[in-house]
Short mmCIF file of C-alpha atoms and ligand atoms in Angstrom, two decimals:
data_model
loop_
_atom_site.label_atom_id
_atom_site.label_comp_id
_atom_site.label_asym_id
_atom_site.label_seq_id
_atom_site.Cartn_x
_atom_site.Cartn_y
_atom_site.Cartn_z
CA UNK A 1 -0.72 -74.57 50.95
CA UNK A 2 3.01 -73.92 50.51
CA UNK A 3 5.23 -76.11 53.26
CA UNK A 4 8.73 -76.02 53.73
CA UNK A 5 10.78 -77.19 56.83
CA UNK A 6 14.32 -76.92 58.48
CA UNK A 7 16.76 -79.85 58.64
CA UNK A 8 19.29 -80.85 60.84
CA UNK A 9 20.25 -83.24 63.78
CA UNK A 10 19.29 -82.36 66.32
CA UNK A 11 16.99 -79.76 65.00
CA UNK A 12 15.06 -78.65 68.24
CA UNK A 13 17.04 -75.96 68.85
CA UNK A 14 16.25 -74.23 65.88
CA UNK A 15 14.96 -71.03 65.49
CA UNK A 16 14.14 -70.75 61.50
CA UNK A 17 10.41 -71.63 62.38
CA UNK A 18 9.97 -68.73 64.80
CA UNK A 19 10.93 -66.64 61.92
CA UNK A 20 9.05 -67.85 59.27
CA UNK A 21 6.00 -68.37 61.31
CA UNK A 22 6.21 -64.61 61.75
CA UNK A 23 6.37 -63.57 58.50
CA UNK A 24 3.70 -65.70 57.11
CA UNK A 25 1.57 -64.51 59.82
CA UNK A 26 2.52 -60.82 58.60
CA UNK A 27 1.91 -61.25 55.04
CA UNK A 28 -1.24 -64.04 54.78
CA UNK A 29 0.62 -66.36 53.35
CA UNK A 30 -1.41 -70.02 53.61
CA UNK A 31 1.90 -71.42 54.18
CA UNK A 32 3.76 -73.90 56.64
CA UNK A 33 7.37 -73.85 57.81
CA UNK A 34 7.92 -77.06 60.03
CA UNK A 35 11.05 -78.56 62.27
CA UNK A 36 12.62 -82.12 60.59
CA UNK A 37 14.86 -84.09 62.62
CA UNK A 38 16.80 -86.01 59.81
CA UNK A 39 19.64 -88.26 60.77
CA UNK A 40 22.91 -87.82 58.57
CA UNK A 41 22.43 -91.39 57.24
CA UNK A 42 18.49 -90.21 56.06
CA UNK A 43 19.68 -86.75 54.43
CA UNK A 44 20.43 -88.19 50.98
CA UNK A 45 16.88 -89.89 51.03
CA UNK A 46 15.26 -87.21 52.39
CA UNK A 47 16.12 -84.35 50.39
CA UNK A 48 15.38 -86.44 46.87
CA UNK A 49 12.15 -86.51 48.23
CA UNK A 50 11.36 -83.36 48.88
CA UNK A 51 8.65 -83.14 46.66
CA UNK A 52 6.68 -86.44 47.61
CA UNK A 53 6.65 -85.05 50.97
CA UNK A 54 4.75 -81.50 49.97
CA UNK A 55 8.11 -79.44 50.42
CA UNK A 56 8.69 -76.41 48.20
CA UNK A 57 12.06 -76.58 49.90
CA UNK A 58 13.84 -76.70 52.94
CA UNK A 59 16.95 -74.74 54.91
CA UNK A 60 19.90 -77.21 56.66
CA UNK A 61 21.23 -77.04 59.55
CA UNK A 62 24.58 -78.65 61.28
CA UNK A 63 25.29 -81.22 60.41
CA UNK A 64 24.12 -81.55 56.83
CA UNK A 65 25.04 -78.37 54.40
CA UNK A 66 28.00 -79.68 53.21
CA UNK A 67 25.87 -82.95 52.37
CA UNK A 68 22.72 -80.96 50.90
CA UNK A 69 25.53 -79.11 48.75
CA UNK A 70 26.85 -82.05 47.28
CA UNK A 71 22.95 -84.15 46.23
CA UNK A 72 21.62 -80.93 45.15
CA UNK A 73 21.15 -80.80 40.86
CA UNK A 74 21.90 -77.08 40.75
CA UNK A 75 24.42 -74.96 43.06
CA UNK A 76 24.38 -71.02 42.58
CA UNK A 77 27.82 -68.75 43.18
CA UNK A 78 26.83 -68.43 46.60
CA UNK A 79 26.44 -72.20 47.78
CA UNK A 80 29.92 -73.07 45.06
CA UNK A 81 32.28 -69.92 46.98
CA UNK A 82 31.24 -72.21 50.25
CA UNK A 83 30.81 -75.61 49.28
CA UNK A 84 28.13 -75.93 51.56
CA UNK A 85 23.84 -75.32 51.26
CA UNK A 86 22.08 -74.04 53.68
CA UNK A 87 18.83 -73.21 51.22
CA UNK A 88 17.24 -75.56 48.97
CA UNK A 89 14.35 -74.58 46.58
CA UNK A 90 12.75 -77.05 43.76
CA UNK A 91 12.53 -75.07 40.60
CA UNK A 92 11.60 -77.34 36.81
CA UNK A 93 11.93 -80.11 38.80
CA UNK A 94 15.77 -79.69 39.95
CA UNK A 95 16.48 -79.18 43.60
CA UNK A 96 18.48 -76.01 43.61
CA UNK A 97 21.06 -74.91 46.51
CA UNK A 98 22.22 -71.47 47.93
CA UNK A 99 24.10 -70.55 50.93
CA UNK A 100 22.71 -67.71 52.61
CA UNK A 101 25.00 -67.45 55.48
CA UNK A 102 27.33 -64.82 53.63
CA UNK A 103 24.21 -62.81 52.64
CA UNK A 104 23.39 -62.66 56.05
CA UNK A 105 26.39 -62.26 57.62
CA UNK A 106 26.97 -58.73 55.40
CA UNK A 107 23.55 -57.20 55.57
CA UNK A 108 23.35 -57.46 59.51
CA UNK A 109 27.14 -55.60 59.60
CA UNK A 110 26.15 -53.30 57.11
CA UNK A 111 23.25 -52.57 58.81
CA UNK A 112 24.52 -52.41 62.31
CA UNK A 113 27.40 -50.69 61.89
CA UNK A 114 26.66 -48.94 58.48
CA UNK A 115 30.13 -46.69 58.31
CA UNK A 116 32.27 -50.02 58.69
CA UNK A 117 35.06 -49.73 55.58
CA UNK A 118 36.39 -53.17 53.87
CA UNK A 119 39.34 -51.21 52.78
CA UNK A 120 40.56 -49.83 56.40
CA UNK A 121 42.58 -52.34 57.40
CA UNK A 122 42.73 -56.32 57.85
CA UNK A 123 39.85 -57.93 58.30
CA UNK A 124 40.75 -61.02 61.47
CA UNK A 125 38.68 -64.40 61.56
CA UNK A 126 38.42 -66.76 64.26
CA UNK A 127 37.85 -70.04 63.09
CA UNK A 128 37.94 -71.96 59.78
CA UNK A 129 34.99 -74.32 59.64
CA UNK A 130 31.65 -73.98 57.67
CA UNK A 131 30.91 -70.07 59.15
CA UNK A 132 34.33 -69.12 58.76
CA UNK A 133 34.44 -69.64 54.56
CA UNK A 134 31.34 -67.75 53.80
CA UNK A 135 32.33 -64.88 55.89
CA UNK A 136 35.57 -64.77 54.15
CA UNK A 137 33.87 -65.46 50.70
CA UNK A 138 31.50 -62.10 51.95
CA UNK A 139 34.50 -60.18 52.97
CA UNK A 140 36.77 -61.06 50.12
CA UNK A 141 33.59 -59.35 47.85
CA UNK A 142 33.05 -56.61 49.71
CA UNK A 143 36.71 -55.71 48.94
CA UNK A 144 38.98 -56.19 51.88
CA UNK A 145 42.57 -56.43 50.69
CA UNK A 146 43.96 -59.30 53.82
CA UNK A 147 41.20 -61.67 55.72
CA UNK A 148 43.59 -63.28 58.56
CA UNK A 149 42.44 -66.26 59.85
CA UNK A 150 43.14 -67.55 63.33
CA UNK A 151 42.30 -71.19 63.75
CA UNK A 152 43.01 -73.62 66.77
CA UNK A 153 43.76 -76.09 64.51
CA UNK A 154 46.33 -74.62 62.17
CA UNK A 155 46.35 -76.86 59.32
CA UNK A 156 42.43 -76.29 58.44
CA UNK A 157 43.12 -72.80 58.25
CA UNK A 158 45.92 -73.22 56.05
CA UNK A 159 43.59 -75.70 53.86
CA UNK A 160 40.65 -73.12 54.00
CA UNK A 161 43.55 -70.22 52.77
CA UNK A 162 44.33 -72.68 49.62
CA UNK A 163 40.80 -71.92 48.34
CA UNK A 164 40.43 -68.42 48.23
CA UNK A 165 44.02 -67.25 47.52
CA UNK A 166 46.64 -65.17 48.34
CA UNK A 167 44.06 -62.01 50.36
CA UNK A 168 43.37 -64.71 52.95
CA UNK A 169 46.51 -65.56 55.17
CA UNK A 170 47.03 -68.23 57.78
CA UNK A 171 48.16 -67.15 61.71
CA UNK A 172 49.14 -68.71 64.83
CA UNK A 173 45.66 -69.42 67.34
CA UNK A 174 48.05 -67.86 70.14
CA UNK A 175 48.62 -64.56 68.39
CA UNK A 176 44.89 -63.40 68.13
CA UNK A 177 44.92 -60.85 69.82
CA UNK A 178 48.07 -58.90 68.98
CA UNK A 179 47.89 -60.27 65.39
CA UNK A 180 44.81 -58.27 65.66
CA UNK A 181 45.12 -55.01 66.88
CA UNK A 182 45.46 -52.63 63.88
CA UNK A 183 42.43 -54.79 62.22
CA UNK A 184 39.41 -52.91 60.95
CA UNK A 185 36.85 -56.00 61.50
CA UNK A 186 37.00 -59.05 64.29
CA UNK A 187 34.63 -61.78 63.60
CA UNK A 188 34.18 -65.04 66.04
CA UNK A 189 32.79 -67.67 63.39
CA UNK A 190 34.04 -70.57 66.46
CA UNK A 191 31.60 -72.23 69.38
CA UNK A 192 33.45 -70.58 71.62
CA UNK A 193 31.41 -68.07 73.16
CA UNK A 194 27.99 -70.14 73.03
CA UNK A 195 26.26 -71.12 75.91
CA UNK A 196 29.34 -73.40 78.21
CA UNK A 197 31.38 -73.91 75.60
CA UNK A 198 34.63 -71.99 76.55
CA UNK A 199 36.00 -68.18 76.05
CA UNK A 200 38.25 -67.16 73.27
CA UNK A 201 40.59 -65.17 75.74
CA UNK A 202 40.64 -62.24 73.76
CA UNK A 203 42.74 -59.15 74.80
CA UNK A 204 41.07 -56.11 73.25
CA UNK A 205 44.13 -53.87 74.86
CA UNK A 206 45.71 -51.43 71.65
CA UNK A 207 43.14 -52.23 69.09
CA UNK A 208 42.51 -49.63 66.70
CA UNK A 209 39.56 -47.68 67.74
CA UNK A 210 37.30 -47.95 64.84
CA UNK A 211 37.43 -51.80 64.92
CA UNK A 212 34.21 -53.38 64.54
CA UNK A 213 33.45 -56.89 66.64
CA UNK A 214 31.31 -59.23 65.71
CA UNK A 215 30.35 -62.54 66.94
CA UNK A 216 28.10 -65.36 65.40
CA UNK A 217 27.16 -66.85 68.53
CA UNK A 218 23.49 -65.36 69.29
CA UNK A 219 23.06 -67.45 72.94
CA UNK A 220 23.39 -65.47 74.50
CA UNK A 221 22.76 -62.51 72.36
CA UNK A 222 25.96 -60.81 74.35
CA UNK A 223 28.62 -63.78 74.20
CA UNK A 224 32.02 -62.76 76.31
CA UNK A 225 33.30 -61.40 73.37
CA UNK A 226 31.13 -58.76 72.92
CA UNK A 227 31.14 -57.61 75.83
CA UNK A 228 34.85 -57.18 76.51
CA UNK A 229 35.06 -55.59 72.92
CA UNK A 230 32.18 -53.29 74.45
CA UNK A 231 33.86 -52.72 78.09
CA UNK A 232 37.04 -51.36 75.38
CA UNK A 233 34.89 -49.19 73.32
CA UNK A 234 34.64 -50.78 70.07
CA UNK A 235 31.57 -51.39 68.33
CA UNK A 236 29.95 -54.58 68.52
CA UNK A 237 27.34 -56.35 66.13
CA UNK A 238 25.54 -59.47 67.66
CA UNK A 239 25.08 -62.50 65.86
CA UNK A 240 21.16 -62.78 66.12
CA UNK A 241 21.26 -60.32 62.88
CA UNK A 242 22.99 -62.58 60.75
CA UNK A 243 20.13 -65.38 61.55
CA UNK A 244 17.41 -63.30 60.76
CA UNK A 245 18.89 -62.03 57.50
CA UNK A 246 19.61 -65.26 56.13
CA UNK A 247 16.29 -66.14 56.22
CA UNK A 248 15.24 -63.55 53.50
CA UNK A 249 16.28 -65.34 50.52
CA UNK A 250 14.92 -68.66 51.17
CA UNK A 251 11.35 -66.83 52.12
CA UNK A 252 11.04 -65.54 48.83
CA UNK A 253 11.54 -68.70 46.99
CA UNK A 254 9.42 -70.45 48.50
CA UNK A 255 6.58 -68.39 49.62
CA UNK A 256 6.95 -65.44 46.88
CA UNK A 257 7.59 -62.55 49.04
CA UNK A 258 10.50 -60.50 49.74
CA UNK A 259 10.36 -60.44 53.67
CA UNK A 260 11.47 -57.64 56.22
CA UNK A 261 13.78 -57.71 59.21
CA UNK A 262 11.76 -55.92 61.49
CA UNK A 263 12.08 -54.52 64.92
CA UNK A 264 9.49 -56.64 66.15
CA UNK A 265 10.66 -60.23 64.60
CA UNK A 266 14.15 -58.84 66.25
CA UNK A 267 12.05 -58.62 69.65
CA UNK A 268 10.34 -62.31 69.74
CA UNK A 269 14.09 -63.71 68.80
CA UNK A 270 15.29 -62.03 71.63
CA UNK A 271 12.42 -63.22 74.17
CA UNK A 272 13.24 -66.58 73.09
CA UNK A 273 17.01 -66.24 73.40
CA UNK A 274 16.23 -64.64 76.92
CA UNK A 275 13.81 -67.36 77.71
CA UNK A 276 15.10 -70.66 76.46
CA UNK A 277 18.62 -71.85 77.97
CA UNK A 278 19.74 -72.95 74.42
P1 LIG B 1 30.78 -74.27 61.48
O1 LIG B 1 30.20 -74.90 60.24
O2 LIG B 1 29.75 -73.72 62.42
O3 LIG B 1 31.85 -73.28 61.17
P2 LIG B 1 32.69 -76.34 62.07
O4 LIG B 1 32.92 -76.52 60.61
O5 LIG B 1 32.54 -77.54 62.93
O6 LIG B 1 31.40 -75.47 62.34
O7 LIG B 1 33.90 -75.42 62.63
C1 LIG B 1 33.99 -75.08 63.97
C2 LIG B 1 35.13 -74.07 64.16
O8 LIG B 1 35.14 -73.66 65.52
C3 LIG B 1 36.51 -74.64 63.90
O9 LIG B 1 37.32 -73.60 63.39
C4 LIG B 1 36.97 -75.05 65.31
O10 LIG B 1 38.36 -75.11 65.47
P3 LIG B 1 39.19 -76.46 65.07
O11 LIG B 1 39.30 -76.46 63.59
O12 LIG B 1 40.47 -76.30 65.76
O13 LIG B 1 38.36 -77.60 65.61
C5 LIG B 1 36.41 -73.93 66.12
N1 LIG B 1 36.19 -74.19 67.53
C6 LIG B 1 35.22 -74.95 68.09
N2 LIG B 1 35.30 -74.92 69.45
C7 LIG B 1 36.34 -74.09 69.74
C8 LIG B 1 36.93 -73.62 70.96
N3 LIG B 1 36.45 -73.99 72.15
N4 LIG B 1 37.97 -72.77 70.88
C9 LIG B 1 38.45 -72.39 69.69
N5 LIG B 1 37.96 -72.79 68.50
C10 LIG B 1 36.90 -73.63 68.53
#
């Protein structure tokens, strides 16, 4: 039997077994995709031995992709645009890393709002953490000319702007919303927005029509973001999409099937969301 697990500290929160549990139900896989608390101090350790402990490979979780980037032997574009892991896979022996974050950040917009353009206009980012560079890193491919980033904390913007060049420029926290208004995409990669952890204060007042809003927070599924872009008109694309299709990739390496994003997996994420307080 194949096993492979999710990392992180704390890790009950997660909802990566949920979705692999489904799909190796749906395809009769003899698999197993477990929950492992690992403490930041055990990571290293832990991740070496993978293998010894029956793993095919794992995902991480906060607080440990930047650390699971740097141990693992081989890195692929994905994981090096971001600097960060968030799927590991043993292949000849090497513990391989991907981040799957941007994959899954670009197929649940291009599936949810399918006539979104990279070229019509600037594409605005809250935040400039872990989220925040492999959105840009997905945006930056998919062609859009300016990513501008709006940060609390100025100076990690400005840092994150150094890596990916001139297309990705650097403004005030205080100016999101009118540094925002003729922008084709809005994406909250920040906290703010989950469950008690603050608004963003956006003012959706004069924003171009076709602007899409999106949100990475998925508790709950319709953070105050949304819904304010939604109350304006605009069209909105949840963050619970994002979760499911970054799971793809790291189901097929380890379990040898490309998996769907189905309707119904959609439905028991939601039921959790809706039932769970976290
Ligand atoms: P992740 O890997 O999920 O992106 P992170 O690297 O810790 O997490 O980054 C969190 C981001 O959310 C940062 O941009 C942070 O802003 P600062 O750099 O100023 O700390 C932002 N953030 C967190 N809570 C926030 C809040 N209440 N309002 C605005 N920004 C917030």
């Amino acid at each position: 039997m194949k096993r492979a697990c999710v990392i992180g500290w704390p890790i009950e929160h997660s909802r990566s077994p949920l979705i692999h549990g489904y799909w190796l139900k749906r395809y009769g896989i003899d698999g197993a995709y477990i929950k492992e608390a690992v403490r930041p101090e055990e990571v290293a350790t832990f991740l070496r031995s993978l293998a010894e402990r029956d793993f095919v490979g794992c995902n991480v979780t906060v607080p440990h992709k930047e650390t699971a980037y740097a141990i693992a032997d081989e890195r692929d574009a994905s994981a090096r645009a971001v600097q960060a892991a968030n799927t590991l896979w043993l292949e000849g022996g090497k513990l391989h890393a991907a981040n799957t974050d941007t994959y899954g950040f670009m197929m649940h917009l291009d599936h949810a709002a399918p006539d979104w353009k990279a070229h019509e206009g600037p594409a605005c980012v809250l935040g400039a953490g872990g989220a925040a560079r492999a959105i840009i890193h997905g945006l930056l491919e998919a062609g859009v000319a300016e990513v501008r980033v709006f940060n609390r904390t100025r100076a990690r913007a400005e840092s994150l702007a150094e890596i990916f060049g001139p297309r990705v420029k650097v403004f005030d926290w205080e100016s999101r919303s009118n540094g925002s208004r003729d922008a084709c995409l809005l994406v909250n990669t920040t906290a703010a927005g989950l469950k008690g952890a603050g608004t963003l204060g956006m003012d959706f007042s004069g924003f171009n029509s076709d602007c899409v809003v999106a949100d990475i927070v998925y508790v709950p599924l319709e953070t105050e973001l949304l819904a304010r872009a939604r109350a304006r008109g605009l069209r909105t694309v949840d963050g619970l999409g994002m979760l499911l299709h970054q799971a793809v990739p790291g189901f097929e390496k380890w379990f040898g099937v490309r998996p769907q994003v189905t309707d119904e997996l959609r439905a028991i994420l939601v039921a959790d969301i809706e039932g769970r307080t976290c």
